[in-house]
Short mmCIF file of C-alpha atoms in Angstrom, two decimals:
data_model
loop_
_atom_site.label_atom_id
_atom_site.label_comp_id
_atom_site.label_asym_id
_atom_site.label_seq_id
_atom_site.Cartn_x
_atom_site.Cartn_y
_atom_site.Cartn_z
CA ILE Y 25 22.34 11.17 27.28
CA ASN Y 26 26.10 11.09 26.84
CA ALA Y 27 28.59 9.40 24.52
CA GLU Y 28 30.44 7.79 27.38
CA TYR Y 29 31.17 4.63 25.41
CA GLY Y 30 33.05 6.42 22.65
CA GLY Y 31 30.49 6.01 19.86
CA GLY Y 32 31.05 4.90 16.31
CA SER Y 33 29.02 1.69 16.04
CA GLY Y 34 25.81 3.40 14.96
CA VAL Y 35 23.85 1.52 17.66
CA PHE Y 36 22.46 3.80 20.36
CA GLU Y 37 22.70 1.27 23.20
CA ASP Y 38 26.36 0.53 22.36
CA ASP Y 39 27.47 4.13 21.88
CA CYS Y 40 25.59 6.04 24.56
CA GLY Y 41 24.71 5.97 28.22
CA TYR Y 42 21.45 7.46 29.46
CA ASN Y 43 19.12 7.87 32.44
CA THR Y 44 15.32 7.77 32.30
CA TYR Y 45 12.83 10.03 34.09
CA ASP Y 46 9.06 9.92 34.32
CA ASP Y 47 8.34 13.50 35.35
CA CYS Y 48 9.03 15.49 32.19
CA SER Y 49 6.60 17.12 29.79
CA VAL Y 50 6.19 15.44 26.42
CA LEU Y 51 5.06 18.72 24.90
CA THR Y 52 7.78 21.14 26.14
CA GLU Y 53 10.74 18.99 27.22
CA SER Y 54 10.88 16.14 24.73
CA VAL Y 55 13.63 16.06 22.07
CA VAL Y 56 12.69 16.05 18.39
CA LEU Y 57 15.41 14.84 16.00
CA ASP Y 58 15.58 16.27 12.49
CA CYS Y 59 16.80 13.32 10.41
CA LYS Y 60 16.14 15.07 7.08
CA ALA Y 61 12.75 13.41 6.72
CA GLU Y 62 9.86 15.85 6.84
CA PHE Y 63 7.34 13.01 6.64
CA GLY Y 64 7.12 9.73 8.50
CA ILE Y 65 4.74 6.86 7.74
CA VAL Y 66 3.50 5.46 11.06
CA ALA Y 67 1.02 2.82 12.20
CA GLY Y 68 -0.11 1.50 15.57
CA LYS Y 69 1.65 3.13 18.50
CA GLY Y 70 3.94 5.26 16.37
CA GLU Y 71 5.84 2.42 14.67
CA LEU Y 72 7.72 3.85 11.69
CA GLN Y 73 6.89 1.86 8.57
CA GLY Y 74 10.07 0.73 6.81
CA ILE Y 75 10.61 -0.96 3.45
CA SER Y 76 11.36 -4.49 4.73
CA GLY Y 77 7.90 -5.74 3.73
CA GLY Y 78 7.85 -4.21 0.27
CA ASP Y 79 4.71 -2.15 0.93
CA ALA Y 80 3.46 -0.16 3.91
CA ILE Y 81 0.25 1.63 4.81
CA GLY Y 82 0.15 4.21 7.59
CA SER Y 83 -0.64 7.71 8.76
CA VAL Y 84 1.58 10.56 7.55
CA LEU Y 85 3.32 12.29 10.45
CA THR Y 86 5.31 15.53 10.22
CA PRO Y 87 7.13 17.80 12.73
CA VAL Y 88 5.58 21.27 12.89
CA GLU Y 89 7.15 24.25 14.65
CA SER Y 90 4.93 26.48 16.73
CA GLU Y 91 4.18 29.82 15.08
CA ASP Y 92 6.69 31.59 17.32
CA GLY Y 93 9.32 28.88 16.78
CA SER Y 94 9.64 28.10 20.49
CA TYR Y 95 8.92 24.37 20.20
CA THR Y 96 8.27 21.60 17.68
CA GLN Y 97 5.25 19.33 17.76
CA LEU Y 98 4.36 16.19 15.81
CA ALA Y 99 1.27 16.47 13.65
CA LEU Y 100 -0.91 14.26 11.48
CA ILE Y 101 -1.71 15.90 8.15
CA CYS Y 102 -5.16 17.06 7.08
CA PRO Y 103 -5.28 16.54 3.28
CA PRO Y 104 -6.74 19.35 1.15
CA GLY Y 105 -9.59 17.21 -0.21
CA PRO Y 106 -12.13 14.74 1.22
CA ARG Y 107 -11.41 11.04 1.76
CA GLY Y 108 -7.64 11.50 1.54
CA THR Y 109 -7.64 13.42 -1.75
CA GLY Y 110 -6.23 16.81 -2.69
CA TYR Y 111 -2.52 16.07 -3.00
CA SER Y 112 -1.18 15.21 -6.45
CA LYS Y 113 0.29 11.78 -7.22
CA GLU Y 114 3.71 13.47 -7.42
CA ILE Y 115 3.41 14.83 -3.86
CA LEU Y 116 2.22 11.48 -2.50
CA ASP Y 117 5.12 9.79 -4.30
CA MET Y 118 7.53 12.27 -2.70
CA MET Y 119 6.19 11.44 0.78
CA CYS Y 120 6.82 7.76 0.14
CA GLN Y 121 10.20 8.22 -1.54
CA GLN Y 122 11.47 10.26 1.39
CA ASN Y 123 10.89 7.15 3.50
CA GLY Y 124 12.75 4.81 1.14
CA PHE Y 125 9.82 3.61 -0.96
CA VAL Y 126 9.55 3.73 -4.75
CA ALA Y 127 6.14 5.39 -5.04
CA SER Y 128 2.66 5.81 -3.58
CA ARG Y 129 -0.22 3.53 -4.54
CA SER Y 130 -3.18 5.29 -2.97
CA SER Y 131 -4.31 7.58 -0.18
CA THR Y 132 -7.28 7.61 2.17
CA THR Y 133 -8.18 8.82 5.66
CA HIS Y 134 -7.81 7.54 9.22
CA ARG Y 135 -11.53 6.80 9.50
CA LEU Y 136 -11.55 4.70 6.33
CA SER Y 137 -8.47 2.64 7.30
CA GLU Y 138 -8.17 -0.59 9.25
CA ASP Y 139 -6.48 -0.86 12.67
CA GLY Y 140 -2.79 -1.54 12.20
CA ARG Y 141 -2.78 0.53 9.01
CA ARG Y 142 -3.02 3.92 10.73
CA ALA Y 143 -1.76 5.71 13.84
CA ASN Y 144 -3.36 4.42 17.03
CA CYS Y 145 -5.93 6.88 18.36
CA PHE Y 146 -4.87 6.58 22.01
CA TRP Y 147 -1.16 6.79 21.10
CA ALA Y 148 -1.82 10.06 19.27
CA GLU Y 149 -3.71 11.43 22.26
CA GLN Y 150 -1.13 10.38 24.86
CA THR Y 151 1.81 11.79 22.91
CA ASN Y 152 0.08 15.10 22.14
CA VAL Y 153 0.09 14.59 18.39
CA VAL Y 154 -1.93 17.37 16.78
CA THR Y 155 -3.42 17.75 13.30
CA VAL Y 156 -2.37 20.39 10.78
CA THR Y 157 -3.39 21.60 7.34
CA LEU Y 158 -0.23 21.60 5.22
CA GLU Y 159 0.07 23.39 1.91
CA ILE Y 160 2.69 21.75 -0.35
CA THR Y 161 3.65 23.80 -3.40
CA GLU Y 162 6.47 24.66 -5.81
CA CYS Y 163 7.94 21.15 -5.88
CA GLU Y 164 10.85 20.65 -8.23
CA GLU Y 165 10.17 18.27 -11.11
CA GLY Y 166 10.66 14.70 -9.92
CA ALA Y 167 11.00 15.80 -6.28
CA THR Y 168 11.89 12.94 -3.91
CA SER Y 169 12.29 15.00 -0.73
CA SER Y 170 10.37 17.71 1.09
CA ASP Y 171 13.50 19.88 0.77
CA GLN Y 172 12.54 20.21 -2.90
CA CYS Y 173 9.09 21.64 -2.11
CA GLN Y 174 7.60 24.63 -0.31
CA LEU Y 175 5.77 23.48 2.84
CA THR Y 176 3.47 25.98 4.54
CA PRO Y 177 1.63 24.91 7.71
CA ASN Y 178 -1.63 26.70 8.46
CA TYR Y 179 -1.10 27.61 12.10
CA ASN Y 180 -4.69 28.78 12.39
CA ALA Y 181 -5.68 25.20 11.54
CA LEU Y 182 -3.58 23.45 14.21
CA GLY Y 183 -6.05 20.96 15.59
CA GLY Y 184 -8.47 22.19 12.96
CA CYS Y 185 -9.43 18.81 11.54
CA ASN Y 186 -10.53 15.67 13.31
CA ILE Y 187 -8.06 12.76 13.41
CA ASP Y 188 -10.66 10.80 11.42
CA ASP Y 189 -9.92 13.03 8.42
CA THR Y 190 -6.10 12.85 8.53
CA LEU Y 191 -4.05 11.41 5.69
CA VAL Y 192 -3.22 7.70 5.41
CA ILE Y 193 -0.97 6.65 2.54
CA HIS Y 194 -0.09 3.35 0.84
CA CYS Y 195 3.61 3.26 -0.18
CA THR Y 196 5.36 0.60 -2.23
CA ALA Y 197 8.96 -0.55 -2.57
CA ASN Y 198 8.11 -2.52 -5.73
CA ASN Y 199 8.93 -1.10 -9.16
CA MET Y 200 6.03 -3.13 -10.53
CA GLU Y 201 2.42 -2.19 -9.82
CA ILE Y 202 -0.78 -4.09 -10.58
CA SER Y 203 -2.75 -2.06 -13.13
CA SER Y 204 -5.51 -4.64 -13.77
CA LEU Y 205 -6.74 -8.08 -12.69
CA GLN Y 206 -8.55 -10.48 -15.01
CA VAL Y 207 -10.02 -13.98 -14.84
CA LEU Y 208 -8.70 -15.84 -17.88
CA ALA Y 209 -8.87 -19.28 -19.47
CA ASN Y 210 -7.94 -20.71 -22.87
CA PRO Y 211 -10.46 -23.55 -23.30
CA ASP Y 212 -9.96 -23.69 -27.07
CA GLY Y 213 -6.22 -24.20 -26.66
CA SER Y 214 -5.34 -20.80 -28.13
CA ARG Y 215 -2.01 -19.53 -26.83
CA GLY Y 216 -1.44 -16.42 -28.89
CA GLY Y 217 -4.04 -14.13 -27.35
CA ILE Y 218 -5.89 -13.45 -24.14
CA ILE Y 219 -9.05 -15.55 -23.98
CA SER Y 220 -11.24 -14.47 -21.09
CA GLY Y 221 -13.78 -16.44 -19.10
CA PRO Y 222 -16.61 -13.93 -19.68
CA LYS Y 223 -16.02 -14.03 -23.43
CA TYR Y 224 -16.66 -17.79 -23.37
CA ARG Y 225 -19.62 -17.28 -21.03
CA THR Y 226 -17.76 -19.02 -18.24
CA ASN Y 227 -17.58 -17.89 -14.63
CA HIS Y 228 -14.18 -19.28 -13.73
CA GLY Y 229 -10.50 -19.11 -14.65
CA THR Y 230 -6.98 -18.22 -13.57
CA VAL Y 231 -6.34 -14.79 -12.06
CA VAL Y 232 -3.95 -12.90 -14.35
CA ALA Y 233 -2.51 -9.56 -13.26
CA THR Y 234 -1.18 -6.87 -15.57
CA LEU Y 235 1.96 -5.38 -14.00
CA THR Y 236 3.20 -1.94 -15.01
CA ASN Y 237 6.77 -0.76 -14.40
CA LEU Y 238 6.53 2.51 -12.47
CA GLU Y 239 9.75 3.82 -14.02
CA THR Y 240 9.38 2.84 -17.68
CA GLY Y 241 5.62 2.43 -18.08
CA ASP Y 242 6.10 -1.00 -19.69
CA SER Y 243 3.49 -3.67 -18.89
CA HIS Y 244 3.44 -7.46 -18.83
CA TYR Y 245 1.30 -10.28 -17.48
CA SER Y 246 1.81 -12.06 -14.17
CA LEU Y 247 0.03 -14.68 -12.08
CA VAL Y 248 -0.96 -14.69 -8.42
CA ARG Y 249 0.89 -17.27 -6.32
CA ALA Y 250 -1.83 -18.46 -3.98
CA SER Y 251 0.39 -20.56 -1.70
CA GLU Y 252 2.09 -17.45 -0.27
CA SER Y 253 -1.04 -15.59 0.84
CA GLU Y 254 -3.57 -16.31 3.59
CA ASP Y 255 -6.69 -18.14 2.40
CA SER Y 256 -8.91 -15.50 4.02
CA GLN Y 257 -7.16 -12.79 1.99
CA LEU Y 258 -7.53 -14.78 -1.22
CA GLN Y 259 -11.24 -15.27 -0.57
CA GLU Y 260 -11.64 -11.50 -0.15
CA ILE Y 261 -9.71 -10.92 -3.39
CA ALA Y 262 -11.80 -13.53 -5.25
CA ALA Y 263 -15.02 -11.84 -4.14
CA ALA Y 264 -13.73 -8.41 -5.22
CA ILE Y 265 -12.57 -9.66 -8.64
CA CYS Y 266 -15.86 -11.44 -9.31
CA ALA Y 267 -17.81 -8.34 -8.25
CA ASP Y 268 -15.85 -6.37 -10.84
CA LEU Y 269 -16.89 -8.95 -13.46
CA GLY Y 270 -20.55 -8.53 -12.56
CA TYR Y 271 -21.08 -11.43 -10.13
CA ARG Y 272 -22.45 -11.39 -6.61
CA SER Y 273 -19.80 -13.64 -5.08
CA GLY Y 274 -16.54 -15.41 -5.79
CA THR Y 275 -14.58 -18.33 -4.36
CA TYR Y 276 -10.84 -18.89 -4.46
CA PHE Y 277 -9.33 -22.14 -5.76
CA ALA Y 278 -5.79 -23.25 -6.48
CA GLN Y 279 -5.04 -23.73 -10.19
CA LYS Y 280 -4.60 -27.47 -9.68
CA GLU Y 281 -8.19 -27.74 -8.40
CA MET Y 282 -9.65 -26.44 -11.67
CA SER Y 283 -10.34 -28.55 -14.75
CA PRO Y 284 -7.85 -28.12 -17.64
CA THR Y 285 -10.37 -26.15 -19.72
CA ALA Y 286 -11.22 -23.79 -16.83
CA ARG Y 287 -7.76 -22.27 -16.43
CA VAL Y 288 -4.81 -21.02 -18.45
CA SER Y 289 -2.43 -23.69 -19.70
CA CYS Y 290 1.33 -23.98 -19.36
CA GLY Y 291 1.68 -23.30 -23.08
CA PHE Y 292 -0.37 -20.13 -22.67
CA VAL Y 293 1.94 -18.95 -19.86
CA LYS Y 294 5.05 -19.63 -21.96
CA GLU Y 295 3.58 -17.97 -25.06
CA GLN Y 296 2.70 -14.84 -23.07
CA GLY Y 297 6.18 -14.72 -21.50
CA ILE Y 298 4.84 -14.77 -17.94
CA GLU Y 299 7.86 -14.93 -15.62
CA THR Y 300 6.78 -13.08 -12.47
CA TYR Y 301 4.22 -13.76 -9.78
CA VAL Y 302 2.38 -11.64 -7.22
CA SER Y 303 2.09 -12.92 -3.65
CA GLU Y 304 1.84 -12.10 0.06
CA PHE Y 305 -1.34 -10.08 -0.32
CA SER Y 306 -2.40 -8.02 2.69
CA CYS Y 307 -5.83 -6.42 2.30
CA PRO Y 308 -8.32 -4.64 4.57
CA ALA Y 309 -11.48 -6.53 5.52
CA LYS Y 310 -14.20 -6.60 2.86
CA VAL Y 311 -11.87 -5.12 0.27
CA SER Y 312 -13.67 -3.71 -2.76
CA ASP Y 313 -10.67 -2.49 -4.78
CA VAL Y 314 -7.75 -4.92 -4.69
CA ILE Y 315 -5.45 -2.72 -6.77
CA LYS Y 316 -5.79 0.38 -4.59
CA SER Y 317 -6.24 -1.22 -1.17
CA CYS Y 318 -3.93 -4.25 -0.93
CA ALA Y 319 -0.22 -4.53 -0.28
CA TYR Y 320 1.64 -7.31 -2.12
CA MET Y 321 5.02 -8.53 -3.30
CA VAL Y 322 6.29 -9.17 -6.86
CA SER Y 323 8.88 -11.90 -7.42
CA GLU Y 324 10.65 -13.69 -10.27
CA GLU Y 325 11.71 -16.82 -8.33
CA PRO Y 326 10.86 -20.21 -9.93
CA TRP Y 327 7.57 -21.75 -8.77
CA ASP Y 328 4.95 -24.30 -9.79
CA LEU Y 329 2.05 -23.19 -12.01
CA GLU Y 330 -0.30 -25.39 -9.97
CA GLU Y 331 0.12 -22.89 -7.09
CA ALA Y 332 -1.53 -20.13 -9.16
CA MET Y 333 -4.76 -18.55 -7.94
CA ALA Y 334 -8.01 -19.34 -9.77
CA VAL Y 335 -11.59 -18.26 -9.00
CA LYS Y 336 -15.17 -19.35 -9.57
CA CYS Y 337 -17.79 -16.60 -9.64
CA ALA Y 338 -21.52 -17.01 -8.93
CA GLY Y 339 -24.74 -15.02 -8.98
CA LYS Y 340 -24.62 -12.95 -12.15
CA ARG Y 341 -25.78 -9.40 -11.41
CA GLY Y 342 -26.25 -8.10 -14.92
CA PRO Y 343 -24.39 -7.49 -18.18
CA GLN Y 344 -20.72 -8.36 -17.79
CA PRO Y 345 -18.08 -5.81 -18.82
CA SER Y 346 -16.12 -6.42 -22.00
CA ARG Y 347 -12.80 -8.20 -21.45
CA ASP Y 348 -11.41 -7.94 -24.99
#
């Protein structure tokens, strides 16, 4: 590689000339760049997950020096606890923030993640990616970079955990996070308070999300804009929401398909000051926890209330939880 074109544009192909070879060793002759990011969020065949989509889910990749310092190798991280647990929320947030995201939403493992939301198994094998147990301690308060923490690889544990058990993280670029999902209606015309479907012994209503600002902790209500998500995703979400309410199944409908008394009204929306909507849901198959498992976008652009998501639940399983 040489800077024969003078450089300066910031585009590799414009600034540099290079030759390619197919007879070098990935392990001992490849070049590892230190771009001041100790952690990368990757999915598929090593694609770095950026912030263009708002949220990203992927395996956490880190460069690890050999114990004698003679070479650097890429490694997937073995979390301290089972099923992706063991790191504090602050440490997971730091991993996401170092990659340009606002915060972490959840963590899990390679085995429990869907294809496309984790590093590809064959890619990891072909590029000699190892696994490593990484102790992360002494982080400064509010740390947003690994430079502000003490990272200690366990060299005796290189390759010590199966790729199935490596860390997968959900990062978000949204300041607003869904903290709860409810099925609401105001059949009596009340606009001053939240009137839930279960309270009126109904099994249907508009999906209303509670959004919490990650920076201030303030919360407000929002609706789900159904027209900007795939129907299959909305059906999965409907089933998960209804299961949380105590029903065996749930079906998605657009707000305009529901009767006026089986949904929230325009006056209700205005009275509650609902100005945002949640859309572009991306969830794993058979999702059971929408809040922890799904990526989504939050927007304040004008839209039509008739596009809101509503659900009908069926097959009551038992006593429904209180929705006061």
